[in-house]
Structure formats: structure tokens, C-alpha cells
């Protein structure tokens, strides 16, 4: 609910809908090597199908890049995974057993899905350090530990995250003073404080300088294997840097998957050329 709070809303969606509030405890069942599974997911807005029979799966520890033209449904896909939008049909699972449609937004976040929106959302009037601290306090697991343990472990985690997102020197500056790219990195740091199992990043390099983009590539490559990631991005150099020669890229258009494979493979696909690259 972090983003809702930032927008000044205190509404809690937990009970009205009758969905489980937070209650996925324990590990995600990765016995089939799959962290995220979408089957035949459709969403309509006033009769327009933003998602149209979308099926895809992401392997555990995979970094999947998603590309596709504007309006393809990439953001809507993230909305249905995180519970922001309810699909009309389809199934969405985290691991083998967690049916995400049975959880509300905080429940889905609690199950281990962190989401980075297109616009950076940080607490502008707090320092970088405080932003990371606040993000950690949203994670109830920290309150189950003894206070003494919490303090040293928490400090260590904040320091570690500051280093990861290259903001050590900015630790005591107000987040509002950071560059756009630094805010993007800070927000990723805030998500990391909650140790997500799956990180969804919607156009994270948008508005970043070349230098910041390079830092982001380095960070995401560093996170590879520590959590699974789904990255929506338009910048093809960025996608190339993340997917490498072997990584899988999924191409969406008109709410469905039109191609999937290595970047080289999808770039040669005629439908991809027609609907996206050739434009
Ligand atoms: P992408 O992120 O790939 O650019 P989106 O998922 O944002 O695409 O949008 C897919 C389509 O669904 C677009 O045509 C968009 O206008 C429409 N859409 C998305 N959200 C809504 C909404 N809340 N209400 C109406 N139409 C929407
Ligand atoms: Mg989008």
C-alpha cells in the first residue's frame, strides 16, 4: 500500500472485497521452476480488450524482458499481476500454489511481488536513508524479530542497499533533491528492502541519463539469481544489455504474446517487425 499512502490515501482495500489481506506465509512453491504463471488472461475496458488471452510464464531466477508497442497491454499486465486490476478471465499464479486472484494488493505484495511504477514514487521530504528505513518497516517480518537483532540487521541492510543502488553519498540528502534517475534507483532500493521474490519493473530506464542507465543495468545484473525480475522497456540497447545472447524476451501486442525467444530471434519475427520495430 506504499503507493496509496504516498498519494495521501489511507483506504484499505482488504475487507471490502473479501479477499485475503496478507496471509501467504512460507515459501513459494518453485518445484516446477516457475515463479509466475499467467494463463489466458483477458481484461476489457469498455469493451476494448487491453489483455486478450495473455499466457506466459517466468522461470524462477529469470530476468525476463517484455517489449511491445505503446498500448500493447504491458502496464495492464503488471496491474493484473499485482491485483490493481481484476482480470475478466484467466489464471495467475505465483509458484505452483499461490493463486494471486485470491489475494488483494497488500496480500500480493506480502507474497513477495514488488512493483516499480513508471514514475518514481519516493518520499521526497525524507532523506534517502529514511526512505529505505520506511520501506523496511512496511515489511512486517522485521517486527517478528527481537528488537536488538532488528536494529543491527536493519542498519546492515540499509547500508548494503545504499551501496547496491549507488546512493551512499546521498544517504542524508532529501530524496526530493535527487536526479530523476537516482529516484528511480532509490525506489528500486526501497523495493529490495522487502526482499521480493519477483520484481516487476515498468520502464525503469525511462528518463535516465546514459550513466544512470548503465548503473541500472549493473544493478539488475547483480540481482540476477537473487530474485526473479520482469522488466518492461523500450530502449533496445537496455534490453540487449539485460537479456544478453541467451535471455528470453517476450513481445506483446494487442494484449497478447506475439513472439518469445532471444532478442535476436524476436527481432527477426515478421509480426514483431510489423507491429513494433518497423514503426
Ligand atoms: P502499454 O503499457 O503496453 O503501453 P497499457 O497496458 O498501458 O499499454 O494499455 C493497454 C491499453 O489499455 C491501452 O489502449 C490503454 O489506453 C488501455 N487502458 C489501460 N488502462 C486503462 C483503464 N484504466 N481504462 C481504460 N483503458 C485503459
Ligand atoms: Mg505502459
mmCIF file of C-alpha atoms and ligand atoms in Angstrom:
data_model
loop_
_atom_site.group_PDB
_atom_site.id
_atom_site.type_symbol
_atom_site.label_atom_id
_atom_site.label_comp_id
_atom_site.label_asym_id
_atom_site.label_seq_id
_atom_site.Cartn_x
_atom_site.Cartn_y
_atom_site.Cartn_z
ATOM 1 C CA UNK A 1 0.000 0.000 0.000
ATOM 2 C CA UNK A 2 3.017 2.233 -0.109
ATOM 3 C CA UNK A 3 1.945 3.982 -3.249
ATOM 4 C CA UNK A 4 -1.549 4.550 -1.962
ATOM 5 C CA UNK A 5 -0.110 6.185 1.144
ATOM 6 C CA UNK A 6 2.157 8.363 -0.912
ATOM 7 C CA UNK A 7 -0.856 9.600 -2.768
ATOM 8 C CA UNK A 8 -2.395 10.597 0.518
ATOM 9 C CA UNK A 9 -4.987 7.855 0.593
ATOM 10 C CA UNK A 10 -5.458 5.723 3.649
ATOM 11 C CA UNK A 11 -8.057 3.467 2.113
ATOM 12 C CA UNK A 12 -7.516 -0.172 2.864
ATOM 13 C CA UNK A 13 -8.834 -2.462 0.194
ATOM 14 C CA UNK A 14 -8.541 -5.501 2.418
ATOM 15 C CA UNK A 15 -12.001 -6.221 3.695
ATOM 16 C CA UNK A 16 -14.433 -4.687 1.260
ATOM 17 C CA UNK A 17 -13.577 -7.163 -1.433
ATOM 18 C CA UNK A 18 -13.468 -10.140 0.895
ATOM 19 C CA UNK A 19 -10.000 -11.036 -0.349
ATOM 20 C CA UNK A 20 -7.299 -12.393 1.899
ATOM 21 C CA UNK A 21 -5.383 -9.492 3.413
ATOM 22 C CA UNK A 22 -1.892 -10.798 3.972
ATOM 23 C CA UNK A 23 -1.550 -14.359 4.585
ATOM 24 C CA UNK A 24 0.763 -16.120 2.488
ATOM 25 C CA UNK A 25 3.397 -17.405 4.784
ATOM 26 C CA UNK A 26 6.290 -19.644 3.985
ATOM 27 C CA UNK A 27 7.974 -20.263 0.707
ATOM 28 C CA UNK A 28 6.676 -20.004 -2.798
ATOM 29 C CA UNK A 29 6.468 -23.480 -4.318
ATOM 30 C CA UNK A 30 9.048 -23.427 -7.115
ATOM 31 C CA UNK A 31 9.079 -27.184 -7.635
ATOM 32 C CA UNK A 32 8.419 -26.769 -11.355
ATOM 33 C CA UNK A 33 10.972 -23.978 -11.693
ATOM 34 C CA UNK A 34 8.280 -21.389 -12.429
ATOM 35 C CA UNK A 35 7.794 -18.230 -10.376
ATOM 36 C CA UNK A 36 4.984 -16.619 -12.348
ATOM 37 C CA UNK A 37 2.310 -18.198 -14.488
ATOM 38 C CA UNK A 38 -0.394 -16.407 -16.460
ATOM 39 C CA UNK A 39 -2.917 -18.407 -18.442
ATOM 40 C CA UNK A 40 -5.432 -16.958 -20.868
ATOM 41 C CA UNK A 41 -5.766 -13.644 -19.030
ATOM 42 C CA UNK A 42 -8.165 -11.102 -20.520
ATOM 43 C CA UNK A 43 -9.126 -7.614 -19.365
ATOM 44 C CA UNK A 44 -11.583 -5.280 -21.089
ATOM 45 C CA UNK A 45 -12.090 -1.578 -20.575
ATOM 46 C CA UNK A 46 -15.463 -0.568 -22.011
ATOM 47 C CA UNK A 47 -15.376 -3.461 -24.445
ATOM 48 C CA UNK A 48 -11.777 -2.808 -25.514
ATOM 49 C CA UNK A 49 -9.538 -5.774 -24.780
ATOM 50 C CA UNK A 50 -6.392 -4.405 -23.148
ATOM 51 C CA UNK A 51 -5.327 -8.009 -22.486
ATOM 52 C CA UNK A 52 -6.571 -10.677 -24.824
ATOM 53 C CA UNK A 53 -5.862 -14.271 -23.853
ATOM 54 C CA UNK A 54 -2.430 -13.474 -22.469
ATOM 55 C CA UNK A 55 -0.418 -16.516 -21.401
ATOM 56 C CA UNK A 56 3.175 -16.554 -20.267
ATOM 57 C CA UNK A 57 5.374 -17.936 -17.566
ATOM 58 C CA UNK A 58 8.582 -16.744 -15.975
ATOM 59 C CA UNK A 59 11.138 -19.154 -14.556
ATOM 60 C CA UNK A 60 12.425 -18.760 -11.047
ATOM 61 C CA UNK A 61 15.528 -16.554 -11.010
ATOM 62 C CA UNK A 62 14.880 -15.475 -14.584
ATOM 63 C CA UNK A 63 15.207 -11.864 -15.742
ATOM 64 C CA UNK A 64 12.531 -11.531 -18.423
ATOM 65 C CA UNK A 65 12.369 -8.510 -20.669
ATOM 66 C CA UNK A 66 8.998 -7.512 -22.096
ATOM 67 C CA UNK A 67 8.795 -5.280 -25.144
ATOM 68 C CA UNK A 68 5.968 -4.159 -27.391
ATOM 69 C CA UNK A 69 4.315 -1.064 -28.850
ATOM 70 C CA UNK A 70 2.520 1.535 -26.767
ATOM 71 C CA UNK A 71 -0.890 0.288 -25.752
ATOM 72 C CA UNK A 72 0.168 -3.370 -26.055
ATOM 73 C CA UNK A 73 -1.002 -4.069 -22.518
ATOM 74 C CA UNK A 74 2.357 -4.228 -20.741
ATOM 75 C CA UNK A 75 1.358 -1.993 -17.836
ATOM 76 C CA UNK A 76 -2.071 -3.619 -17.650
ATOM 77 C CA UNK A 77 -0.326 -6.985 -17.326
ATOM 78 C CA UNK A 78 1.554 -5.658 -14.296
ATOM 79 C CA UNK A 79 -1.732 -4.270 -12.952
ATOM 80 C CA UNK A 80 -3.381 -7.689 -13.051
ATOM 81 C CA UNK A 81 -0.378 -9.460 -11.536
ATOM 82 C CA UNK A 82 -0.279 -7.033 -8.615
ATOM 83 C CA UNK A 83 -4.037 -7.037 -8.060
ATOM 84 C CA UNK A 84 -4.612 -3.431 -9.122
ATOM 85 C CA UNK A 85 -6.884 -4.573 -11.948
ATOM 86 C CA UNK A 86 -9.078 -7.647 -11.857
ATOM 87 C CA UNK A 87 -8.938 -9.793 -14.984
ATOM 88 C CA UNK A 88 -12.212 -10.860 -16.604
ATOM 89 C CA UNK A 89 -10.873 -14.340 -17.228
ATOM 90 C CA UNK A 90 -7.705 -16.331 -16.731
ATOM 91 C CA UNK A 91 -5.428 -17.677 -14.048
ATOM 92 C CA UNK A 92 -2.452 -16.016 -12.380
ATOM 93 C CA UNK A 93 -0.194 -17.986 -10.060
ATOM 94 C CA UNK A 94 2.909 -17.222 -8.034
ATOM 95 C CA UNK A 95 4.803 -20.509 -7.971
ATOM 96 C CA UNK A 96 2.688 -23.645 -8.123
ATOM 97 C CA UNK A 97 0.236 -22.900 -5.371
ATOM 98 C CA UNK A 98 -0.427 -19.204 -4.774
ATOM 99 C CA UNK A 99 -3.474 -18.108 -6.730
ATOM 100 C CA UNK A 100 -2.938 -14.349 -6.907
ATOM 101 C CA UNK A 101 -6.569 -13.708 -7.703
ATOM 102 C CA UNK A 102 -7.423 -14.810 -4.190
ATOM 103 C CA UNK A 103 -5.264 -12.051 -2.690
ATOM 104 C CA UNK A 104 -5.708 -8.287 -2.552
ATOM 105 C CA UNK A 105 -2.930 -5.808 -3.395
ATOM 106 C CA UNK A 106 -1.207 -5.818 0.016
ATOM 107 C CA UNK A 107 -1.563 -9.600 0.095
ATOM 108 C CA UNK A 108 0.177 -9.914 -3.259
ATOM 109 C CA UNK A 109 2.969 -7.573 -2.138
ATOM 110 C CA UNK A 110 3.237 -9.636 1.050
ATOM 111 C CA UNK A 111 3.542 -12.814 -1.002
ATOM 112 C CA UNK A 112 6.742 -11.325 -2.432
ATOM 113 C CA UNK A 113 5.882 -9.340 -5.556
ATOM 114 C CA UNK A 114 7.479 -5.881 -5.646
ATOM 115 C CA UNK A 115 6.451 -3.403 -8.298
ATOM 116 C CA UNK A 116 8.198 -0.371 -9.662
ATOM 117 C CA UNK A 117 5.824 2.016 -11.400
ATOM 118 C CA UNK A 118 6.818 4.119 -14.400
ATOM 119 C CA UNK A 119 7.002 7.304 -12.334
ATOM 120 C CA UNK A 120 9.364 7.269 -9.374
ATOM 121 C CA UNK A 121 7.467 7.252 -6.097
ATOM 122 C CA UNK A 122 9.657 8.156 -3.157
ATOM 123 C CA UNK A 123 9.065 10.192 -0.010
ATOM 124 C CA UNK A 124 10.512 13.471 -1.296
ATOM 125 C CA UNK A 125 10.832 15.190 2.067
ATOM 126 C CA UNK A 126 12.632 12.345 3.739
ATOM 127 C CA UNK A 127 16.290 11.522 3.341
ATOM 128 C CA UNK A 128 17.423 8.653 1.184
ATOM 129 C CA UNK A 129 18.284 6.718 4.343
ATOM 130 C CA UNK A 130 14.834 7.330 5.824
ATOM 131 C CA UNK A 131 13.175 6.201 2.615
ATOM 132 C CA UNK A 132 14.924 2.845 2.860
ATOM 133 C CA UNK A 133 14.167 2.609 6.561
ATOM 134 C CA UNK A 134 10.478 3.348 5.976
ATOM 135 C CA UNK A 135 10.308 0.782 3.190
ATOM 136 C CA UNK A 136 11.669 -1.838 5.546
ATOM 137 C CA UNK A 137 9.137 -1.038 8.218
ATOM 138 C CA UNK A 138 6.352 -1.860 5.815
ATOM 139 C CA UNK A 139 7.617 -5.388 5.930
ATOM 140 C CA UNK A 140 6.050 -6.958 8.962
ATOM 141 C CA UNK A 141 8.597 -9.722 9.114
ATOM 142 C CA UNK A 142 11.058 -7.318 10.714
ATOM 143 C CA UNK A 143 8.740 -6.843 13.639
ATOM 144 C CA UNK A 144 8.724 -10.520 14.437
ATOM 145 C CA UNK A 145 12.380 -10.446 15.344
ATOM 146 C CA UNK A 146 13.826 -9.286 18.646
ATOM 147 C CA UNK A 147 14.370 -5.561 18.864
ATOM 148 C CA UNK A 148 18.113 -5.826 19.445
ATOM 149 C CA UNK A 149 18.568 -8.070 16.448
ATOM 150 C CA UNK A 150 16.355 -5.886 14.348
ATOM 151 C CA UNK A 151 18.458 -2.822 14.863
ATOM 152 C CA UNK A 152 21.815 -4.184 13.781
ATOM 153 C CA UNK A 153 20.375 -6.301 11.000
ATOM 154 C CA UNK A 154 18.301 -3.382 9.784
ATOM 155 C CA UNK A 155 21.260 -0.994 9.743
ATOM 156 C CA UNK A 156 23.324 -3.502 7.830
ATOM 157 C CA UNK A 157 20.573 -3.976 5.288
ATOM 158 C CA UNK A 158 20.149 -0.270 4.719
ATOM 159 C CA UNK A 159 23.897 0.138 4.178
ATOM 160 C CA UNK A 160 24.007 -2.809 1.837
ATOM 161 C CA UNK A 161 21.098 -1.459 -0.200
ATOM 162 C CA UNK A 162 22.587 2.047 -0.347
ATOM 163 C CA UNK A 163 25.712 0.517 -1.853
ATOM 164 C CA UNK A 164 23.719 -1.556 -4.327
ATOM 165 C CA UNK A 165 21.833 1.432 -5.682
ATOM 166 C CA UNK A 166 24.961 3.622 -5.523
ATOM 167 C CA UNK A 167 23.458 6.200 -3.208
ATOM 168 C CA UNK A 168 25.912 6.036 -0.295
ATOM 169 C CA UNK A 169 26.978 9.625 -0.821
ATOM 170 C CA UNK A 170 23.373 10.772 -0.963
ATOM 171 C CA UNK A 171 22.234 8.948 2.176
ATOM 172 C CA UNK A 172 21.439 12.098 4.140
ATOM 173 C CA UNK A 173 20.071 14.188 1.305
ATOM 174 C CA UNK A 174 16.360 14.656 0.857
ATOM 175 C CA UNK A 175 15.007 12.309 -1.779
ATOM 176 C CA UNK A 176 13.365 15.277 -3.496
ATOM 177 C CA UNK A 177 16.811 16.655 -4.354
ATOM 178 C CA UNK A 178 17.912 13.566 -6.271
ATOM 179 C CA UNK A 179 18.026 13.388 -10.043
ATOM 180 C CA UNK A 180 15.185 11.544 -11.755
ATOM 181 C CA UNK A 181 17.426 8.535 -12.341
ATOM 182 C CA UNK A 182 18.607 8.467 -8.732
ATOM 183 C CA UNK A 183 14.984 8.499 -7.588
ATOM 184 C CA UNK A 184 14.329 5.510 -9.828
ATOM 185 C CA UNK A 185 17.282 3.705 -8.253
ATOM 186 C CA UNK A 186 16.126 4.678 -4.760
ATOM 187 C CA UNK A 187 12.681 3.282 -5.433
ATOM 188 C CA UNK A 188 14.224 0.008 -6.556
ATOM 189 C CA UNK A 189 16.256 0.068 -3.338
ATOM 190 C CA UNK A 190 13.047 0.546 -1.355
ATOM 191 C CA UNK A 191 11.548 -2.495 -3.053
ATOM 192 C CA UNK A 192 14.681 -4.512 -2.320
ATOM 193 C CA UNK A 193 14.366 -3.731 1.389
ATOM 194 C CA UNK A 194 11.335 -6.014 1.330
ATOM 195 C CA UNK A 195 13.264 -8.878 -0.237
ATOM 196 C CA UNK A 196 10.867 -9.559 -3.084
ATOM 197 C CA UNK A 197 10.813 -12.913 -4.807
ATOM 198 C CA UNK A 198 9.638 -11.298 -8.010
ATOM 199 C CA UNK A 199 10.329 -7.725 -9.038
ATOM 200 C CA UNK A 200 8.211 -6.048 -11.721
ATOM 201 C CA UNK A 201 9.840 -3.012 -13.304
ATOM 202 C CA UNK A 202 7.844 -0.829 -15.704
ATOM 203 C CA UNK A 203 10.165 1.180 -17.973
ATOM 204 C CA UNK A 204 12.779 1.700 -15.244
ATOM 205 C CA UNK A 205 15.281 3.374 -17.590
ATOM 206 C CA UNK A 206 12.837 5.994 -18.845
ATOM 207 C CA UNK A 207 14.251 9.471 -18.263
ATOM 208 C CA UNK A 208 17.617 8.187 -17.085
ATOM 209 C CA UNK A 209 20.951 9.532 -18.270
ATOM 210 C CA UNK A 210 23.297 7.095 -20.039
ATOM 211 C CA UNK A 211 25.346 6.849 -16.902
ATOM 212 C CA UNK A 212 22.314 6.089 -14.731
ATOM 213 C CA UNK A 213 21.084 3.545 -17.271
ATOM 214 C CA UNK A 214 24.468 1.805 -17.097
ATOM 215 C CA UNK A 215 24.198 1.725 -13.291
ATOM 216 C CA UNK A 216 20.721 0.270 -13.551
ATOM 217 C CA UNK A 217 21.927 -2.473 -15.912
ATOM 218 C CA UNK A 218 24.695 -3.268 -13.450
ATOM 219 C CA UNK A 219 22.251 -3.361 -10.537
ATOM 220 C CA UNK A 220 19.756 -5.625 -12.313
ATOM 221 C CA UNK A 221 22.536 -7.938 -13.454
ATOM 222 C CA UNK A 222 23.737 -8.055 -9.873
ATOM 223 C CA UNK A 223 20.240 -9.016 -8.686
ATOM 224 C CA UNK A 224 20.048 -11.827 -11.213
ATOM 225 C CA UNK A 225 19.671 -15.089 -9.344
ATOM 226 C CA UNK A 226 18.701 -13.308 -6.112
ATOM 227 C CA UNK A 227 15.153 -12.624 -7.253
ATOM 228 C CA UNK A 228 13.150 -13.091 -10.433
ATOM 229 C CA UNK A 229 12.506 -9.992 -12.494
ATOM 230 C CA UNK A 230 10.151 -8.866 -15.212
ATOM 231 C CA UNK A 231 11.335 -5.706 -16.950
ATOM 232 C CA UNK A 232 9.235 -3.729 -19.423
ATOM 233 C CA UNK A 233 11.419 -1.472 -21.521
ATOM 234 C CA UNK A 234 11.521 0.332 -24.860
ATOM 235 C CA UNK A 235 15.218 1.076 -25.025
ATOM 236 C CA UNK A 236 16.545 -1.786 -27.155
ATOM 237 C CA UNK A 237 20.150 -1.269 -26.056
ATOM 238 C CA UNK A 238 18.993 -1.633 -22.484
ATOM 239 C CA UNK A 239 17.053 -4.797 -23.357
ATOM 240 C CA UNK A 240 20.096 -6.161 -25.170
ATOM 241 C CA UNK A 241 22.305 -5.455 -22.152
ATOM 242 C CA UNK A 242 19.886 -7.268 -19.847
ATOM 243 C CA UNK A 243 18.892 -10.207 -21.978
ATOM 244 C CA UNK A 244 22.315 -10.961 -23.466
ATOM 245 C CA UNK A 245 22.528 -13.615 -26.146
ATOM 246 C CA UNK A 246 20.562 -16.249 -24.249
ATOM 247 C CA UNK A 247 17.911 -14.429 -22.234
ATOM 248 C CA UNK A 248 14.265 -14.693 -23.211
ATOM 249 C CA UNK A 249 12.379 -11.650 -24.454
ATOM 250 C CA UNK A 250 8.595 -11.597 -24.705
ATOM 251 C CA UNK A 251 6.872 -9.350 -27.231
ATOM 252 C CA UNK A 252 3.336 -8.182 -26.505
ATOM 253 C CA UNK A 253 0.977 -6.567 -28.985
ATOM 254 C CA UNK A 254 -2.745 -6.013 -28.719
ATOM 255 C CA UNK A 255 -2.897 -7.671 -25.336
ATOM 256 C CA UNK A 256 -1.255 -10.934 -26.218
ATOM 257 C CA UNK A 257 2.157 -12.558 -26.761
ATOM 258 C CA UNK A 258 3.156 -12.372 -30.419
ATOM 259 C CA UNK A 259 6.711 -13.659 -30.086
ATOM 260 C CA UNK A 260 9.094 -15.027 -27.495
ATOM 261 C CA UNK A 261 12.726 -16.054 -27.575
ATOM 262 C CA UNK A 262 16.149 -14.474 -27.628
ATOM 263 C CA UNK A 263 16.303 -10.834 -28.661
ATOM 264 C CA UNK A 264 17.889 -11.872 -31.962
ATOM 265 C CA UNK A 265 15.084 -14.325 -32.571
ATOM 266 C CA UNK A 266 12.214 -11.941 -31.853
ATOM 267 C CA UNK A 267 13.829 -9.124 -33.839
ATOM 268 C CA UNK A 268 13.623 -11.301 -36.946
ATOM 269 C CA UNK A 269 9.972 -12.230 -36.376
ATOM 270 C CA UNK A 270 7.832 -10.652 -39.077
ATOM 271 C CA UNK A 271 4.932 -9.855 -36.713
ATOM 272 C CA UNK A 272 7.335 -8.092 -34.370
ATOM 273 C CA UNK A 273 8.793 -6.080 -37.225
ATOM 274 C CA UNK A 274 5.309 -5.152 -38.446
ATOM 275 C CA UNK A 275 3.767 -4.235 -35.115
ATOM 276 C CA UNK A 276 6.724 -2.758 -33.275
ATOM 277 C CA UNK A 277 10.187 -2.486 -34.702
ATOM 278 C CA UNK A 278 9.150 -1.332 -38.150
ATOM 279 C CA UNK A 279 7.165 1.612 -36.826
HETATM 280 P P1 LIG B 1 1.382 -0.365 -22.500
HETATM 281 O O1 LIG B 1 1.849 -0.307 -21.094
HETATM 282 O O2 LIG B 1 1.816 -1.586 -23.237
HETATM 283 O O3 LIG B 1 1.722 0.869 -23.274
HETATM 284 P P2 LIG B 1 -1.244 -0.274 -21.307
HETATM 285 O O4 LIG B 1 -1.344 -1.540 -20.547
HETATM 286 O O5 LIG B 1 -0.973 0.948 -20.540
HETATM 287 O O6 LIG B 1 -0.207 -0.439 -22.500
HETATM 288 O O7 LIG B 1 -2.592 -0.022 -22.080
HETATM 289 C C1 LIG B 1 -3.213 -1.004 -22.903
HETATM 290 C C2 LIG B 1 -4.485 -0.433 -23.441
HETATM 291 O O8 LIG B 1 -5.475 -0.408 -22.437
HETATM 292 C C3 LIG B 1 -4.348 0.983 -23.965
HETATM 293 O O9 LIG B 1 -5.134 1.117 -25.132
HETATM 294 C C4 LIG B 1 -4.898 1.819 -22.836
HETATM 295 O O10 LIG B 1 -5.456 3.011 -23.317
HETATM 296 C C5 LIG B 1 -5.958 0.897 -22.243
HETATM 297 N N1 LIG B 1 -6.145 1.112 -20.801
HETATM 298 C C6 LIG B 1 -5.240 0.846 -19.850
HETATM 299 N N2 LIG B 1 -5.724 1.120 -18.622
HETATM 300 C C7 LIG B 1 -6.996 1.570 -18.818
HETATM 301 C C8 LIG B 1 -8.050 1.997 -17.945
HETATM 302 N N3 LIG B 1 -7.888 2.029 -16.610
HETATM 303 N N4 LIG B 1 -9.206 2.394 -18.507
HETATM 304 C C9 LIG B 1 -9.384 2.356 -19.840
HETATM 305 N N5 LIG B 1 -8.449 1.949 -20.702
HETATM 306 C C10 LIG B 1 -7.267 1.559 -20.224
HETATM 307 MG MG1 LIG B 2 2.994 1.099 -20.029
#
